[in-house]
Amino acid sequence: MLTRRHILGAAGAAAAWGATPARAAASQAPRPLVFGHRGASALRPEHTLASYAKAIADGADYIEPDLVPTRDGVLVARHESDITGTTDVADRPEFAARRRTLVIDGARKTGWFTTDFTLAELKTLRARERLPAIRPQNTRYDGHFDIPTFEEIIDFVAAESAARGRVVGLIPEIKNSTHFHTLGHTPEETFLRVIAAHDYTRFAPLEVQSFETTNLRMLRGRVQAINPQARLMLLMGERQEVPPDLAARGQQTHFGDLMTPDGLREVRTYADVIGPSNTDLIPRDATGAWQAPSTLVDDAHRAGLLVHSYTCRPENHFLPRQLRNDAAENARNPAGAIAEIRRYLDLGLDGFFTDDPAIGRLAVDGA
């Protein structure tokens, strides 16, 4: 049986901070972390237990659930509150009248939203592949899986860790905090109650993400009081964008301002990690070709921050032009994907999100 005492031993501590137990014996230096982005979303419909299972089987150090509330306040795993493209809700006549338009972080969206459904109602829906044109092979799983709650994911990861004898971290994102607060939800308070109620999230590796600054400032110290090794990550949008919480207050601090040396020092007062896009590490021109790398990784390290970037994907469509092969636009290109990841690692990257953790594992382990 894998117990708290076993996981918190030397091997478990190494896994929590960058090396899995198998690698910890070989080296005390942290290896870059592989985060299963929405699970293994290149291979299974995102945010399903099947996707998380595949990510763990393929060697992810952490799996990522994006968290949004239901009408009755339960946190479930969806990339966003709009579930039009990731479930069969549009085919369900009993819910047709719930289609509506909402403004979320300044963007108008029309569809079906988790906050208009109770958990019991959501559980009647089935998950679908979000990118069927790019990943048609995943559509064979359409209708197989339901929408998991955060608590179900915690139990699932704890069970997988016990079965496999290795710790698996959780890197949840609290989505659209300002928007959900305007609807009367308090996702941060719910999140804190959930992680406090589960033994696994009180001691396993945990990193909490948000594109907003206000909730990270509120969570700082409170998450660590439950799980002392937990970290907080400020996700970073486009350089010209303003974080949603600051925009709602009429402020004009852009993500680009937060990427400067002074901005990064300010971020360090409430976060341990930044999560920029890969194009903030190496910009691309209008043709998708790599340009000269930025200094963001070095600047963040000088400010005392780790850097965990998003998102490495295995299809030609997402790769820099220099690494695409002669196959179709949406074809998988594992060699190009590995080369892309290794270029970011050469910059000193501490971890990365990937839709295909098996490819990420190969890139890190040098096979």
Short mmCIF file of C-alpha atoms in Angstrom, two decimals:
data_model
loop_
_atom_site.label_atom_id
_atom_site.label_comp_id
_atom_site.label_asym_id
_atom_site.label_seq_id
_atom_site.Cartn_x
_atom_site.Cartn_y
_atom_site.Cartn_z
CA MET A 1 0.00 0.00 0.00
CA LEU A 2 1.31 3.44 -0.95
CA THR A 3 1.00 5.58 2.17
CA ARG A 4 1.67 9.20 3.02
CA ARG A 5 4.84 8.15 4.84
CA HIS A 6 6.14 6.32 1.75
CA ILE A 7 5.37 9.18 -0.64
CA LEU A 8 6.89 11.80 1.64
CA GLY A 9 10.16 9.91 1.80
CA ALA A 10 13.16 10.93 -0.30
CA ALA A 11 11.74 9.56 -3.52
CA GLY A 12 8.40 11.24 -3.00
CA ALA A 13 9.98 14.59 -2.23
CA ALA A 14 12.10 14.37 -5.37
CA ALA A 15 9.01 13.62 -7.44
CA ALA A 16 7.22 16.60 -5.99
CA TRP A 17 9.94 19.03 -6.97
CA GLY A 18 10.94 17.82 -10.39
CA ALA A 19 12.21 14.24 -10.45
CA THR A 20 10.07 11.11 -10.49
CA PRO A 21 11.07 8.41 -7.96
CA ALA A 22 12.71 6.26 -10.65
CA ARG A 23 14.97 9.11 -11.69
CA ALA A 24 15.63 10.47 -8.21
CA ALA A 25 18.06 7.70 -7.39
CA ALA A 26 20.15 8.52 -10.43
CA SER A 27 20.33 12.24 -9.88
CA GLN A 28 19.32 14.79 -7.27
CA ALA A 29 19.07 17.54 -9.90
CA PRO A 30 15.43 18.30 -10.74
CA ARG A 31 14.29 17.19 -14.17
CA PRO A 32 11.85 19.35 -16.09
CA LEU A 33 8.30 18.40 -15.22
CA VAL A 34 5.86 16.93 -17.74
CA PHE A 35 2.29 18.14 -17.26
CA GLY A 36 -0.50 16.18 -18.93
CA HIS A 37 -2.50 19.03 -20.49
CA ARG A 38 -6.15 18.21 -19.82
CA GLY A 39 -4.79 14.67 -19.51
CA ALA A 40 -3.44 13.18 -22.73
CA SER A 41 -5.75 15.28 -24.88
CA ALA A 42 -3.99 14.46 -28.15
CA LEU A 43 -5.07 10.85 -27.65
CA ARG A 44 -8.35 10.92 -25.69
CA PRO A 45 -11.15 13.50 -25.29
CA GLU A 46 -9.89 16.12 -22.86
CA HIS A 47 -10.82 16.25 -19.19
CA THR A 48 -12.10 12.69 -19.01
CA LEU A 49 -10.81 10.02 -16.66
CA ALA A 50 -9.66 8.18 -19.80
CA SER A 51 -7.51 11.16 -20.77
CA TYR A 52 -6.02 11.43 -17.29
CA ALA A 53 -5.41 7.67 -17.19
CA LYS A 54 -3.55 7.77 -20.50
CA ALA A 55 -1.43 10.70 -19.31
CA ILE A 56 -0.44 8.86 -16.15
CA ALA A 57 0.29 5.65 -18.07
CA ASP A 58 2.46 7.62 -20.48
CA GLY A 59 4.59 9.12 -17.72
CA ALA A 60 3.12 12.52 -16.87
CA ASP A 61 4.46 13.91 -13.60
CA TYR A 62 1.25 15.89 -13.07
CA ILE A 63 -2.20 15.90 -14.67
CA GLU A 64 -4.19 19.08 -15.24
CA PRO A 65 -7.89 19.49 -14.47
CA ASP A 66 -9.41 22.85 -15.43
CA LEU A 67 -12.10 23.62 -12.84
CA VAL A 68 -15.47 25.31 -13.36
CA PRO A 69 -18.55 25.29 -11.08
CA THR A 70 -21.96 23.79 -11.68
CA ARG A 71 -25.15 25.65 -10.77
CA ASP A 72 -25.05 23.95 -7.37
CA GLY A 73 -21.41 24.92 -6.83
CA VAL A 74 -19.60 21.65 -7.50
CA LEU A 75 -16.24 21.95 -9.25
CA VAL A 76 -16.06 19.87 -12.44
CA ALA A 77 -13.38 19.46 -15.08
CA ARG A 78 -14.03 21.39 -18.30
CA HIS A 79 -11.70 23.73 -20.14
CA GLU A 80 -14.33 26.43 -19.82
CA SER A 81 -17.89 26.86 -18.63
CA ASP A 82 -19.16 26.64 -22.23
CA ILE A 83 -19.70 22.93 -22.83
CA THR A 84 -21.09 23.21 -26.35
CA GLY A 85 -18.06 21.71 -28.09
CA THR A 86 -16.99 19.16 -25.48
CA THR A 87 -20.27 17.38 -24.69
CA ASP A 88 -23.39 16.15 -26.47
CA VAL A 89 -25.53 18.88 -24.90
CA ALA A 90 -26.50 20.34 -28.30
CA ASP A 91 -28.15 17.01 -29.18
CA ARG A 92 -30.21 16.89 -25.99
CA PRO A 93 -33.69 18.35 -26.60
CA GLU A 94 -34.46 18.53 -22.90
CA PHE A 95 -31.73 21.19 -22.55
CA ALA A 96 -32.38 23.16 -25.74
CA ALA A 97 -33.91 26.10 -23.87
CA ARG A 98 -30.75 26.59 -21.82
CA ARG A 99 -28.73 27.80 -24.77
CA ARG A 100 -27.92 31.46 -24.19
CA THR A 101 -25.29 34.18 -24.55
CA LEU A 102 -22.92 35.18 -21.75
CA VAL A 103 -20.08 37.66 -21.56
CA ILE A 104 -17.06 35.95 -19.98
CA ASP A 105 -13.94 38.05 -19.41
CA GLY A 106 -15.15 40.53 -22.01
CA ALA A 107 -15.93 37.97 -24.73
CA ARG A 108 -19.48 37.15 -25.82
CA LYS A 109 -20.17 33.42 -26.03
CA THR A 110 -23.31 31.62 -27.07
CA GLY A 111 -23.89 28.05 -26.00
CA TRP A 112 -24.57 25.94 -22.93
CA PHE A 113 -22.77 26.69 -19.66
CA THR A 114 -21.99 24.59 -16.61
CA THR A 115 -23.43 27.24 -14.30
CA ASP A 116 -26.88 26.57 -15.76
CA PHE A 117 -26.78 22.86 -14.88
CA THR A 118 -26.81 20.98 -11.60
CA LEU A 119 -24.21 18.29 -11.17
CA ALA A 120 -26.90 15.63 -11.57
CA GLU A 121 -27.90 17.14 -14.91
CA LEU A 122 -24.32 17.43 -16.12
CA LYS A 123 -23.75 13.79 -15.27
CA THR A 124 -26.33 12.84 -17.89
CA LEU A 125 -24.16 14.38 -20.63
CA ARG A 126 -21.32 12.59 -22.42
CA ALA A 127 -17.94 13.98 -23.40
CA ARG A 128 -16.86 14.63 -26.99
CA GLU A 129 -13.58 15.42 -28.73
CA ARG A 130 -13.05 19.20 -28.86
CA LEU A 131 -10.89 19.23 -32.03
CA PRO A 132 -12.46 16.60 -34.31
CA ALA A 133 -10.95 18.06 -37.50
CA ILE A 134 -7.42 17.87 -36.09
CA ARG A 135 -7.85 14.72 -33.99
CA PRO A 136 -10.49 12.62 -35.76
CA GLN A 137 -9.12 9.44 -34.18
CA ASN A 138 -10.37 10.69 -30.81
CA THR A 139 -13.97 10.88 -31.99
CA ARG A 140 -14.28 7.11 -31.64
CA TYR A 141 -14.46 7.80 -27.90
CA ASP A 142 -17.32 10.29 -28.22
CA GLY A 143 -20.11 9.34 -25.84
CA HIS A 144 -17.99 6.98 -23.75
CA PHE A 145 -17.24 9.19 -20.76
CA ASP A 146 -18.98 11.60 -18.43
CA ILE A 147 -17.81 14.89 -16.89
CA PRO A 148 -15.73 14.15 -13.78
CA THR A 149 -15.86 16.23 -10.62
CA PHE A 150 -12.67 17.52 -9.02
CA GLU A 151 -13.20 15.12 -6.13
CA GLU A 152 -13.55 12.17 -8.49
CA ILE A 153 -10.29 13.19 -10.17
CA ILE A 154 -8.47 13.37 -6.83
CA ASP A 155 -9.69 9.89 -5.90
CA PHE A 156 -8.74 8.59 -9.34
CA VAL A 157 -5.21 10.01 -9.20
CA ALA A 158 -4.75 8.70 -5.66
CA ALA A 159 -5.82 5.25 -6.83
CA GLU A 160 -3.50 5.36 -9.84
CA SER A 161 -0.61 6.45 -7.62
CA ALA A 162 -1.28 3.60 -5.22
CA ALA A 163 -1.56 1.06 -8.04
CA ARG A 164 1.59 2.24 -9.83
CA GLY A 165 3.72 2.92 -6.76
CA ARG A 166 4.63 6.43 -7.91
CA VAL A 167 3.30 9.79 -6.91
CA VAL A 168 1.35 11.77 -9.51
CA GLY A 169 0.85 15.49 -9.00
CA LEU A 170 -2.18 17.65 -9.68
CA ILE A 171 -1.95 21.03 -11.41
CA PRO A 172 -5.52 22.37 -11.39
CA GLU A 173 -6.54 25.67 -12.96
CA ILE A 174 -9.24 27.77 -11.32
CA LYS A 175 -10.96 29.19 -14.39
CA ASN A 176 -12.58 32.61 -14.94
CA SER A 177 -12.65 33.54 -11.26
CA THR A 178 -13.96 37.09 -11.70
CA HIS A 179 -16.76 35.90 -13.98
CA PHE A 180 -17.90 33.17 -11.61
CA HIS A 181 -17.85 35.55 -8.65
CA THR A 182 -20.28 37.83 -10.50
CA LEU A 183 -22.63 34.82 -10.73
CA GLY A 184 -22.44 34.27 -6.99
CA HIS A 185 -19.92 31.42 -6.97
CA THR A 186 -16.78 31.26 -4.85
CA PRO A 187 -14.63 28.66 -6.63
CA GLU A 188 -11.54 29.35 -4.52
CA GLU A 189 -13.37 28.60 -1.27
CA THR A 190 -14.80 25.42 -2.77
CA PHE A 191 -11.34 24.45 -3.99
CA LEU A 192 -9.82 24.93 -0.53
CA ARG A 193 -12.54 22.82 1.09
CA VAL A 194 -12.04 20.02 -1.42
CA ILE A 195 -8.26 19.78 -1.12
CA ALA A 196 -8.51 19.92 2.68
CA ALA A 197 -11.02 17.06 2.68
CA HIS A 198 -8.80 14.62 0.76
CA ASP A 199 -5.67 13.11 2.25
CA TYR A 200 -4.00 12.87 -1.16
CA THR A 201 -4.20 16.60 -1.88
CA ARG A 202 -2.86 17.41 1.57
CA PHE A 203 0.52 15.89 0.77
CA ALA A 204 0.88 15.06 -2.94
CA PRO A 205 2.48 17.53 -5.39
CA LEU A 206 0.04 20.35 -6.05
CA GLU A 207 0.33 23.47 -8.20
CA VAL A 208 -2.60 25.87 -8.54
CA GLN A 209 -2.99 27.95 -11.71
CA SER A 210 -4.90 31.08 -12.60
CA PHE A 211 -4.80 33.78 -15.28
CA GLU A 212 -5.89 36.20 -12.56
CA THR A 213 -3.87 37.88 -9.82
CA THR A 214 -6.54 38.56 -7.22
CA ASN A 215 -7.35 34.95 -6.44
CA LEU A 216 -3.67 33.98 -6.32
CA ARG A 217 -3.07 36.70 -3.74
CA MET A 218 -6.05 35.39 -1.77
CA LEU A 219 -4.92 31.78 -2.02
CA ARG A 220 -1.29 32.44 -1.09
CA GLY A 221 -0.62 30.88 2.28
CA ARG A 222 -4.07 29.30 2.51
CA VAL A 223 -3.25 26.54 0.03
CA GLN A 224 0.14 25.98 1.68
CA ALA A 225 -1.54 25.72 5.09
CA ILE A 226 -3.30 22.63 3.71
CA ASN A 227 -0.42 21.30 1.57
CA PRO A 228 2.94 22.81 2.57
CA GLN A 229 4.67 21.91 -0.69
CA ALA A 230 1.97 23.45 -2.91
CA ARG A 231 2.88 26.16 -5.41
CA LEU A 232 0.91 28.91 -7.13
CA MET A 233 1.27 29.73 -10.83
CA LEU A 234 0.28 32.90 -12.66
CA LEU A 235 -0.72 31.86 -16.14
CA MET A 236 0.11 34.51 -18.71
CA GLY A 237 -2.05 35.41 -21.68
CA GLU A 238 -1.05 37.43 -24.72
CA ARG A 239 1.32 40.28 -23.94
CA GLN A 240 -1.22 42.92 -24.97
CA GLU A 241 -4.00 41.43 -22.83
CA VAL A 242 -4.92 42.61 -19.34
CA PRO A 243 -5.57 39.95 -16.66
CA PRO A 244 -9.35 39.58 -16.36
CA ASP A 245 -9.52 40.65 -12.70
CA LEU A 246 -7.52 43.80 -13.41
CA ALA A 247 -9.55 44.57 -16.54
CA ALA A 248 -12.76 44.30 -14.49
CA ARG A 249 -11.39 47.04 -12.21
CA GLY A 250 -10.44 49.26 -15.13
CA GLN A 251 -6.70 48.76 -14.69
CA GLN A 252 -4.32 48.71 -17.64
CA THR A 253 -1.53 46.41 -16.47
CA HIS A 254 -0.91 44.03 -19.36
CA PHE A 255 0.56 40.54 -19.20
CA GLY A 256 3.50 42.00 -21.12
CA ASP A 257 4.10 44.39 -18.21
CA LEU A 258 4.19 41.41 -15.86
CA MET A 259 6.83 39.74 -18.06
CA THR A 260 9.36 42.55 -17.51
CA PRO A 261 12.00 42.18 -14.77
CA ASP A 262 10.09 44.61 -12.51
CA GLY A 263 6.80 42.90 -13.27
CA LEU A 264 8.24 39.48 -12.51
CA ARG A 265 9.52 40.66 -9.14
CA GLU A 266 6.00 41.81 -8.32
CA VAL A 267 4.55 38.47 -9.46
CA ARG A 268 6.97 36.72 -7.09
CA THR A 269 5.17 38.34 -4.12
CA TYR A 270 2.11 36.16 -4.74
CA ALA A 271 3.21 33.30 -7.04
CA ASP A 272 5.99 30.75 -7.28
CA VAL A 273 5.71 30.00 -10.98
CA ILE A 274 4.77 31.74 -14.21
CA GLY A 275 2.99 29.95 -17.03
CA PRO A 276 3.70 31.74 -20.31
CA SER A 277 2.84 30.46 -23.75
CA ASN A 278 5.60 28.82 -25.76
CA THR A 279 5.51 31.78 -28.15
CA ASP A 280 6.54 34.02 -25.25
CA LEU A 281 9.70 31.90 -24.99
CA ILE A 282 10.40 31.87 -28.73
CA PRO A 283 8.19 34.22 -30.77
CA ARG A 284 6.95 33.24 -34.22
CA ASP A 285 6.55 35.38 -37.31
CA ALA A 286 3.44 35.59 -39.49
CA THR A 287 4.38 32.35 -41.26
CA GLY A 288 4.72 30.46 -37.98
CA ALA A 289 8.52 30.38 -38.12
CA TRP A 290 10.58 30.70 -34.96
CA GLN A 291 12.34 33.99 -34.35
CA ALA A 292 15.01 34.80 -31.76
CA PRO A 293 14.28 33.57 -28.22
CA SER A 294 13.18 36.01 -25.55
CA THR A 295 14.93 36.42 -22.19
CA LEU A 296 11.78 35.52 -20.23
CA VAL A 297 13.07 32.28 -18.70
CA ASP A 298 16.28 33.88 -17.44
CA ASP A 299 14.43 36.98 -16.23
CA ALA A 300 11.92 34.85 -14.32
CA HIS A 301 14.66 32.78 -12.72
CA ARG A 302 16.43 35.93 -11.58
CA ALA A 303 13.16 36.99 -9.93
CA GLY A 304 12.98 33.64 -8.10
CA LEU A 305 10.22 32.18 -10.26
CA LEU A 306 9.97 28.83 -11.99
CA VAL A 307 8.73 28.73 -15.60
CA HIS A 308 6.15 26.16 -16.75
CA SER A 309 5.04 26.90 -20.32
CA TYR A 310 2.07 25.88 -22.45
CA THR A 311 1.27 23.99 -24.73
CA CYS A 312 3.36 21.43 -26.65
CA ARG A 313 1.24 19.55 -29.20
CA PRO A 314 2.31 16.75 -31.54
CA GLU A 315 0.62 17.77 -34.80
CA ASN A 316 2.25 19.73 -37.63
CA HIS A 317 -0.52 22.31 -37.27
CA PHE A 318 0.89 23.49 -33.93
CA LEU A 319 4.64 23.22 -34.55
CA PRO A 320 6.97 26.04 -35.58
CA ARG A 321 7.44 26.08 -39.32
CA GLN A 322 11.06 24.92 -39.10
CA LEU A 323 9.99 21.65 -37.45
CA ARG A 324 7.02 20.66 -39.59
CA ASN A 325 7.49 17.68 -41.89
CA ASP A 326 6.02 16.93 -45.30
CA ALA A 327 2.96 15.13 -43.96
CA ALA A 328 -0.49 16.68 -43.80
CA GLU A 329 -1.27 19.80 -41.78
CA ASN A 330 -2.98 17.81 -39.03
CA ALA A 331 -0.63 14.82 -39.12
CA ARG A 332 1.22 13.77 -36.00
CA ASN A 333 4.91 14.66 -36.06
CA PRO A 334 6.53 13.19 -32.94
CA ALA A 335 10.09 13.97 -34.06
CA GLY A 336 9.20 17.62 -34.59
CA ALA A 337 7.41 17.77 -31.25
CA ILE A 338 10.40 16.33 -29.41
CA ALA A 339 12.72 18.81 -31.13
CA GLU A 340 10.42 21.69 -30.14
CA ILE A 341 10.34 20.67 -26.48
CA ARG A 342 14.10 20.20 -26.32
CA ARG A 343 14.64 23.68 -27.73
CA TYR A 344 12.59 25.13 -24.86
CA LEU A 345 14.45 22.96 -22.37
CA ASP A 346 17.71 24.36 -23.72
CA LEU A 347 16.48 27.78 -22.55
CA GLY A 348 16.24 26.45 -18.99
CA LEU A 349 12.51 25.71 -18.89
CA ASP A 350 11.44 24.03 -15.63
CA GLY A 351 8.36 22.24 -16.94
CA PHE A 352 5.82 22.22 -19.75
CA PHE A 353 2.27 21.30 -20.60
CA THR A 354 1.81 18.79 -23.38
CA ASP A 355 -1.18 17.15 -25.03
CA ASP A 356 0.93 14.00 -25.46
CA PRO A 357 2.88 13.15 -22.28
CA ALA A 358 4.60 10.14 -23.88
CA ILE A 359 6.32 12.52 -26.32
CA GLY A 360 7.12 14.89 -23.46
CA ARG A 361 8.64 12.03 -21.51
CA LEU A 362 10.88 11.12 -24.47
CA ALA A 363 11.99 14.72 -24.83
CA VAL A 364 12.96 14.99 -21.16
CA ASP A 365 14.50 11.56 -20.75
CA GLY A 366 16.65 11.83 -23.86
CA ALA A 367 15.50 8.72 -25.70
#
